[in-house]
PDB file of C-alpha atoms in Angstrom:
ATOM      1  CA  MET A   1      -6.879 -59.139 -11.437  1.00 56.00           C
ATOM      2  CA  LYS A   2      -9.690 -57.417  -9.498  1.00 56.00           C
ATOM      3  CA  ALA A   3      -9.750 -54.672 -12.111  1.00 52.00           C
ATOM      4  CA  LYS A   4     -10.249 -57.232 -14.898  1.00 51.00           C
ATOM      5  CA  ILE A   5     -13.067 -58.954 -13.029  1.00 46.00           C
ATOM      6  CA  THR A   6     -14.727 -55.614 -12.283  1.00 45.00           C
ATOM      7  CA  LEU A   7     -14.404 -54.611 -15.938  1.00 41.00           C
ATOM      8  CA  MET A   8     -15.918 -57.939 -17.079  1.00 44.00           C
ATOM      9  CA  VAL A   9     -18.851 -57.571 -14.663  1.00 40.00           C
ATOM     10  CA  ALA A  10     -19.438 -54.004 -15.887  1.00 41.00           C
ATOM     11  CA  MET A  11     -19.350 -55.113 -19.525  1.00 42.00           C
ATOM     12  CA  MET A  12     -21.779 -57.972 -18.846  1.00 42.00           C
ATOM     13  CA  THR A  13     -24.141 -55.563 -17.121  1.00 39.00           C
ATOM     14  CA  ILE A  14     -24.054 -53.195 -20.107  1.00 40.00           C
ATOM     15  CA  VAL A  15     -24.652 -56.029 -22.564  1.00 39.00           C
ATOM     16  CA  LEU A  16     -27.565 -57.419 -20.557  1.00 38.00           C
ATOM     17  CA  THR A  17     -29.259 -54.037 -20.099  1.00 40.00           C
ATOM     18  CA  ALA A  18     -28.855 -53.179 -23.793  1.00 47.00           C
ATOM     19  CA  ALA A  19     -30.428 -56.447 -24.920  1.00 52.00           C
ATOM     20  CA  ALA A  20     -33.717 -56.566 -26.780  1.00 71.00           C
ATOM     21  CA  MET A  21     -36.999 -57.503 -25.129  1.00 83.00           C
ATOM     22  CA  PRO A  22     -36.624 -60.894 -23.444  1.00 91.00           C
ATOM     23  CA  TYR A  23     -37.673 -63.813 -25.655  1.00 91.00           C
ATOM     24  CA  THR A  24     -40.572 -64.948 -23.447  1.00 91.00           C
ATOM     25  CA  ASP A  25     -41.921 -61.408 -23.089  1.00 92.00           C
ATOM     26  CA  ALA A  26     -41.730 -60.853 -26.851  1.00 92.00           C
ATOM     27  CA  ARG A  27     -43.491 -64.155 -27.522  1.00 93.00           C
ATOM     28  CA  ASN A  28     -46.294 -63.458 -25.019  1.00 93.00           C
ATOM     29  CA  LYS A  29     -46.828 -59.851 -26.106  1.00 94.00           C
ATOM     30  CA  ALA A  30     -46.847 -60.916 -29.767  1.00 95.00           C
ATOM     31  CA  MET A  31     -49.441 -63.574 -28.945  1.00 95.00           C
ATOM     32  CA  PHE A  32     -51.632 -61.109 -27.038  1.00 96.00           C
ATOM     33  CA  LEU A  33     -51.497 -58.502 -29.824  1.00 97.00           C
ATOM     34  CA  SER A  34     -51.958 -61.073 -32.602  1.00 97.00           C
ATOM     35  CA  ASP A  35     -54.935 -62.609 -30.791  1.00 97.00           C
ATOM     36  CA  LYS A  36     -56.693 -59.222 -30.714  1.00 97.00           C
ATOM     37  CA  MET A  37     -55.827 -58.594 -34.352  1.00 97.00           C
ATOM     38  CA  ALA A  38     -57.264 -62.009 -35.261  1.00 96.00           C
ATOM     39  CA  TYR A  39     -60.476 -61.152 -33.447  1.00 95.00           C
ATOM     40  CA  GLU A  40     -60.956 -57.625 -34.786  1.00 96.00           C
ATOM     41  CA  LEU A  41     -59.640 -58.215 -38.310  1.00 96.00           C
ATOM     42  CA  ASN A  42     -61.255 -61.644 -38.734  1.00 95.00           C
ATOM     43  CA  LEU A  43     -57.921 -63.293 -39.590  1.00 96.00           C
ATOM     44  CA  THR A  44     -57.863 -66.747 -41.107  1.00 95.00           C
ATOM     45  CA  GLU A  45     -55.610 -69.383 -39.553  1.00 94.00           C
ATOM     46  CA  SER A  46     -52.828 -68.838 -42.107  1.00 95.00           C
ATOM     47  CA  GLN A  47     -53.004 -65.078 -41.609  1.00 97.00           C
ATOM     48  CA  PHE A  48     -52.999 -65.479 -37.827  1.00 96.00           C
ATOM     49  CA  GLU A  49     -49.792 -67.523 -37.916  1.00 95.00           C
ATOM     50  CA  ALA A  50     -48.078 -64.998 -40.191  1.00 96.00           C
ATOM     51  CA  VAL A  51     -49.289 -62.026 -38.098  1.00 97.00           C
ATOM     52  CA  TYR A  52     -47.957 -63.709 -34.958  1.00 96.00           C
ATOM     53  CA  GLU A  53     -44.540 -64.247 -36.609  1.00 95.00           C
ATOM     54  CA  ILE A  54     -44.428 -60.640 -37.815  1.00 97.00           C
ATOM     55  CA  ASN A  55     -45.401 -59.225 -34.412  1.00 96.00           C
ATOM     56  CA  PHE A  56     -42.932 -61.555 -32.666  1.00 95.00           C
ATOM     57  CA  ASP A  57     -40.040 -60.478 -34.907  1.00 95.00           C
ATOM     58  CA  TYR A  58     -40.912 -56.830 -34.292  1.00 95.00           C
ATOM     59  CA  MET A  59     -41.052 -57.233 -30.523  1.00 94.00           C
ATOM     60  CA  LEU A  60     -37.984 -59.429 -30.347  1.00 93.00           C
ATOM     61  CA  ASN A  61     -35.978 -56.592 -31.898  1.00 91.00           C
ATOM     62  CA  LEU A  62     -37.175 -53.773 -29.639  1.00 91.00           C
ATOM     63  CA  GLU A  63     -34.325 -52.408 -27.562  1.00 88.00           C
ATOM     64  CA  ASP A  64     -35.462 -48.946 -26.585  1.00 85.00           C
ATOM     65  CA  GLU A  65     -38.139 -46.340 -27.213  1.00 84.00           C
ATOM     66  CA  THR A  66     -36.555 -45.216 -30.488  1.00 84.00           C
ATOM     67  CA  ASP A  67     -37.208 -48.686 -31.942  1.00 86.00           C
ATOM     68  CA  LEU A  68     -40.972 -48.494 -31.422  1.00 90.00           C
ATOM     69  CA  PHE A  69     -41.610 -46.688 -34.717  1.00 90.00           C
ATOM     70  CA  GLY A  70     -38.314 -47.174 -36.528  1.00 91.00           C
ATOM     71  CA  TYR A  71     -36.745 -49.699 -38.864  1.00 90.00           C
ATOM     72  CA  ASN A  72     -38.422 -52.843 -37.486  1.00 91.00           C
ATOM     73  CA  TRP A  73     -41.808 -51.080 -37.322  1.00 94.00           C
ATOM     74  CA  GLU A  74     -41.479 -50.290 -41.057  1.00 94.00           C
ATOM     75  CA  ILE A  75     -40.679 -53.942 -41.790  1.00 94.00           C
ATOM     76  CA  ARG A  76     -43.691 -54.988 -39.659  1.00 96.00           C
ATOM     77  CA  ASN A  77     -46.016 -52.685 -41.584  1.00 96.00           C
ATOM     78  CA  ARG A  78     -44.692 -53.837 -44.943  1.00 95.00           C
ATOM     79  CA  ASP A  79     -45.042 -57.513 -44.041  1.00 96.00           C
ATOM     80  CA  LEU A  80     -48.524 -57.081 -42.555  1.00 97.00           C
ATOM     81  CA  GLY A  81     -49.514 -55.363 -45.799  1.00 95.00           C
ATOM     82  CA  LEU A  82     -48.540 -58.552 -47.646  1.00 95.00           C
ATOM     83  CA  VAL A  83     -50.585 -60.795 -45.341  1.00 97.00           C
ATOM     84  CA  LEU A  84     -53.786 -58.784 -44.898  1.00 97.00           C
ATOM     85  CA  SER A  85     -56.528 -58.267 -47.459  1.00 95.00           C
ATOM     86  CA  ASP A  86     -57.324 -54.714 -48.588  1.00 94.00           C
ATOM     87  CA  TRP A  87     -60.216 -54.270 -46.157  1.00 94.00           C
ATOM     88  CA  GLN A  88     -58.183 -55.775 -43.284  1.00 96.00           C
ATOM     89  CA  ARG A  89     -55.266 -53.480 -44.067  1.00 96.00           C
ATOM     90  CA  ASN A  90     -57.574 -50.444 -44.050  1.00 96.00           C
ATOM     91  CA  GLN A  91     -58.978 -51.538 -40.681  1.00 96.00           C
ATOM     92  CA  TYR A  92     -55.442 -52.119 -39.374  1.00 97.00           C
ATOM     93  CA  LEU A  93     -54.261 -48.664 -40.458  1.00 96.00           C
ATOM     94  CA  THR A  94     -57.184 -46.945 -38.745  1.00 96.00           C
ATOM     95  CA  SER A  95     -56.801 -48.939 -35.509  1.00 95.00           C
ATOM     96  CA  GLU A  96     -54.201 -46.984 -33.568  1.00 92.00           C
ATOM     97  CA  TRP A  97     -53.786 -49.835 -31.059  1.00 94.00           C
ATOM     98  CA  PHE A  98     -52.695 -52.152 -33.889  1.00 97.00           C
ATOM     99  CA  TYR A  99     -50.867 -49.735 -36.201  1.00 96.00           C
ATOM    100  CA  ARG A 100     -48.871 -48.197 -33.345  1.00 95.00           C
ATOM    101  CA  PRO A 101     -48.779 -51.172 -30.965  1.00 94.00           C
ATOM    102  CA  PHE A 102     -46.992 -49.417 -28.112  1.00 92.00           C
ATOM    103  CA  SER A 103     -47.863 -46.296 -26.195  1.00 83.00           C
ATOM    104  CA  CYS A 104     -45.387 -44.331 -24.108  1.00 79.00           C
ATOM    105  CA  ASP A 105     -45.881 -42.544 -20.824  1.00 78.00           C
ATOM    106  CA  ALA A 106     -43.851 -41.585 -17.768  1.00 77.00           C
ATOM    107  CA  ASN A 107     -43.684 -45.253 -16.701  1.00 78.00           C
ATOM    108  CA  GLY A 108     -42.220 -46.469 -20.011  1.00 79.00           C
ATOM    109  CA  TRP A 109     -43.943 -48.161 -22.927  1.00 81.00           C
ATOM    110  CA  THR A 110     -46.768 -50.673 -22.938  1.00 87.00           C
ATOM    111  CA  LEU A 111     -48.937 -52.424 -25.475  1.00 91.00           C
ATOM    112  CA  ALA A 112     -51.601 -49.952 -26.580  1.00 92.00           C
ATOM    113  CA  VAL A 113     -54.119 -52.786 -26.991  1.00 93.00           C
ATOM    114  CA  ASN A 114     -53.993 -53.237 -23.186  1.00 90.00           C
ATOM    115  CA  ASN A 115     -56.182 -50.127 -22.989  1.00 89.00           C
ATOM    116  CA  ARG A 116     -58.837 -52.061 -24.893  1.00 91.00           C
ATOM    117  CA  TYR A 117     -58.467 -55.630 -23.637  1.00 94.00           C
ATOM    118  CA  ASN A 118     -57.532 -57.212 -20.325  1.00 90.00           C
ATOM    119  CA  GLU A 119     -54.541 -59.508 -20.005  1.00 84.00           C
ATOM    120  CA  GLY A 120     -55.638 -63.113 -20.173  1.00 82.00           C
ATOM    121  CA  GLN A 121     -58.636 -62.335 -22.387  1.00 84.00           C
ATOM    122  CA  ASN A 122     -57.905 -64.513 -25.415  1.00 90.00           C
ATOM    123  CA  PHE A 123     -60.102 -65.260 -28.393  1.00 92.00           C
ATOM    124  CA  MET A 124     -57.856 -67.701 -30.270  1.00 90.00           C
ATOM    125  CA  GLN A 125     -55.793 -70.762 -29.461  1.00 87.00           C
ATOM    126  CA  GLN A 126     -52.057 -70.304 -29.815  1.00 88.00           C
ATOM    127  CA  PRO A 127     -51.011 -70.665 -33.458  1.00 86.00           C
ATOM    128  CA  ASP A 128     -49.094 -73.796 -34.378  1.00 82.00           C
ATOM    129  CA  VAL A 129     -45.905 -71.730 -34.730  1.00 86.00           C
ATOM    130  CA  PHE A 130     -46.144 -70.283 -31.188  1.00 85.00           C
ATOM    131  CA  LEU A 131     -43.593 -72.709 -29.720  1.00 79.00           C
ATOM    132  CA  SER A 132     -41.626 -73.542 -32.867  1.00 81.00           C
ATOM    133  CA  TYR A 133     -41.012 -70.136 -34.460  1.00 88.00           C
ATOM    134  CA  LYS A 134     -37.811 -68.575 -33.145  1.00 85.00           C
ATOM    135  CA  GLY A 135     -37.811 -65.402 -35.255  1.00 83.00           C
ATOM    136  CA  GLY A 136     -35.859 -64.172 -38.235  1.00 83.00           C
ATOM    137  CA  HIS A 137     -38.380 -63.580 -41.036  1.00 85.00           C
ATOM    138  CA  ASN A 138     -38.081 -59.789 -40.751  1.00 82.00           C
ATOM    139  CA  GLN A 139     -35.714 -58.933 -43.582  1.00 80.00           C
ATOM    140  CA  MET A 140     -35.753 -55.440 -45.100  1.00 77.00           C
ATOM    141  CA  ASP A 141     -34.738 -56.346 -48.646  1.00 83.00           C
ATOM    142  CA  ASN A 142     -36.703 -59.515 -49.292  1.00 87.00           C
ATOM    143  CA  SER A 143     -39.897 -60.099 -47.367  1.00 91.00           C
ATOM    144  CA  PHE A 144     -40.433 -63.696 -46.332  1.00 93.00           C
ATOM    145  CA  TYR A 145     -44.167 -63.138 -46.965  1.00 90.00           C
ATOM    146  CA  ALA A 146     -43.879 -61.771 -50.518  1.00 90.00           C
ATOM    147  CA  GLY A 147     -45.504 -64.108 -53.000  1.00 87.00           C
ATOM    148  CA  GLN A 148     -47.112 -66.314 -50.346  1.00 88.00           C
ATOM    149  CA  GLN A 149     -50.811 -67.060 -50.595  1.00 87.00           C
ATOM    150  CA  PHE A 150     -52.990 -66.626 -47.527  1.00 88.00           C
ATOM    151  CA  ASP A 151     -56.580 -67.680 -47.063  1.00 83.00           C
ATOM    152  CA  MET A 152     -58.613 -64.485 -47.033  1.00 85.00           C
ATOM    153  CA  PRO A 153     -61.846 -63.989 -45.102  1.00 84.00           C
ATOM    154  CA  GLN A 154     -64.899 -62.296 -46.518  1.00 74.00           C
ATOM    155  CA  PRO A 155     -65.058 -58.551 -45.855  1.00 72.00           C
ATOM    156  CA  MET A 156     -66.876 -57.563 -42.696  1.00 66.00           C
ATOM    157  CA  TYR A 157     -69.185 -54.571 -42.625  1.00 59.00           C
ATOM    158  CA  LEU A 158     -70.758 -53.354 -39.416  1.00 48.00           C
ATOM    159  CA  GLY A 159     -69.615 -56.516 -37.684  1.00 53.00           C
ATOM    160  CA  LYS A 160     -71.283 -58.874 -40.181  1.00 50.00           C
ATOM    161  CA  ALA A 161     -69.588 -60.976 -42.801  1.00 51.00           C
ATOM    162  CA  ASN A 162     -70.842 -60.526 -46.364  1.00 46.00           C
TER     163      ASN A 162
END
């Protein structure tokens, strides 16, 4: 009997340590990253909500360092490409802290945008979907965002809208 209990405890420990990023952490990190993307890329409200969902799905599915730039990262990039305008996408691709959202060092991996912005420094209010969206739009075959229309901002040059 003790052996069965010990085995069950060991299995539970393995399952819990192999789990993806905790839900609350994923939601908060996705909000922090999406907020900075909204600020720097001049996202509209509809884009901001979609970017939050995309970032949340990506973070919710991170289990280890190999996931940072793997399958879910590819889905994230594809979906962001469907939401952003051409000039926003170009800005996104050249912004290492957005394109590769995590950096790795001896202490593990952290949001790269933390090197640019302090925690708690927010520019936007939480999107409407912050509390209601539970994840699941990140599908490889059929993007949830394909064919959707998003309000697009005017291009920004040298920090000024044209």
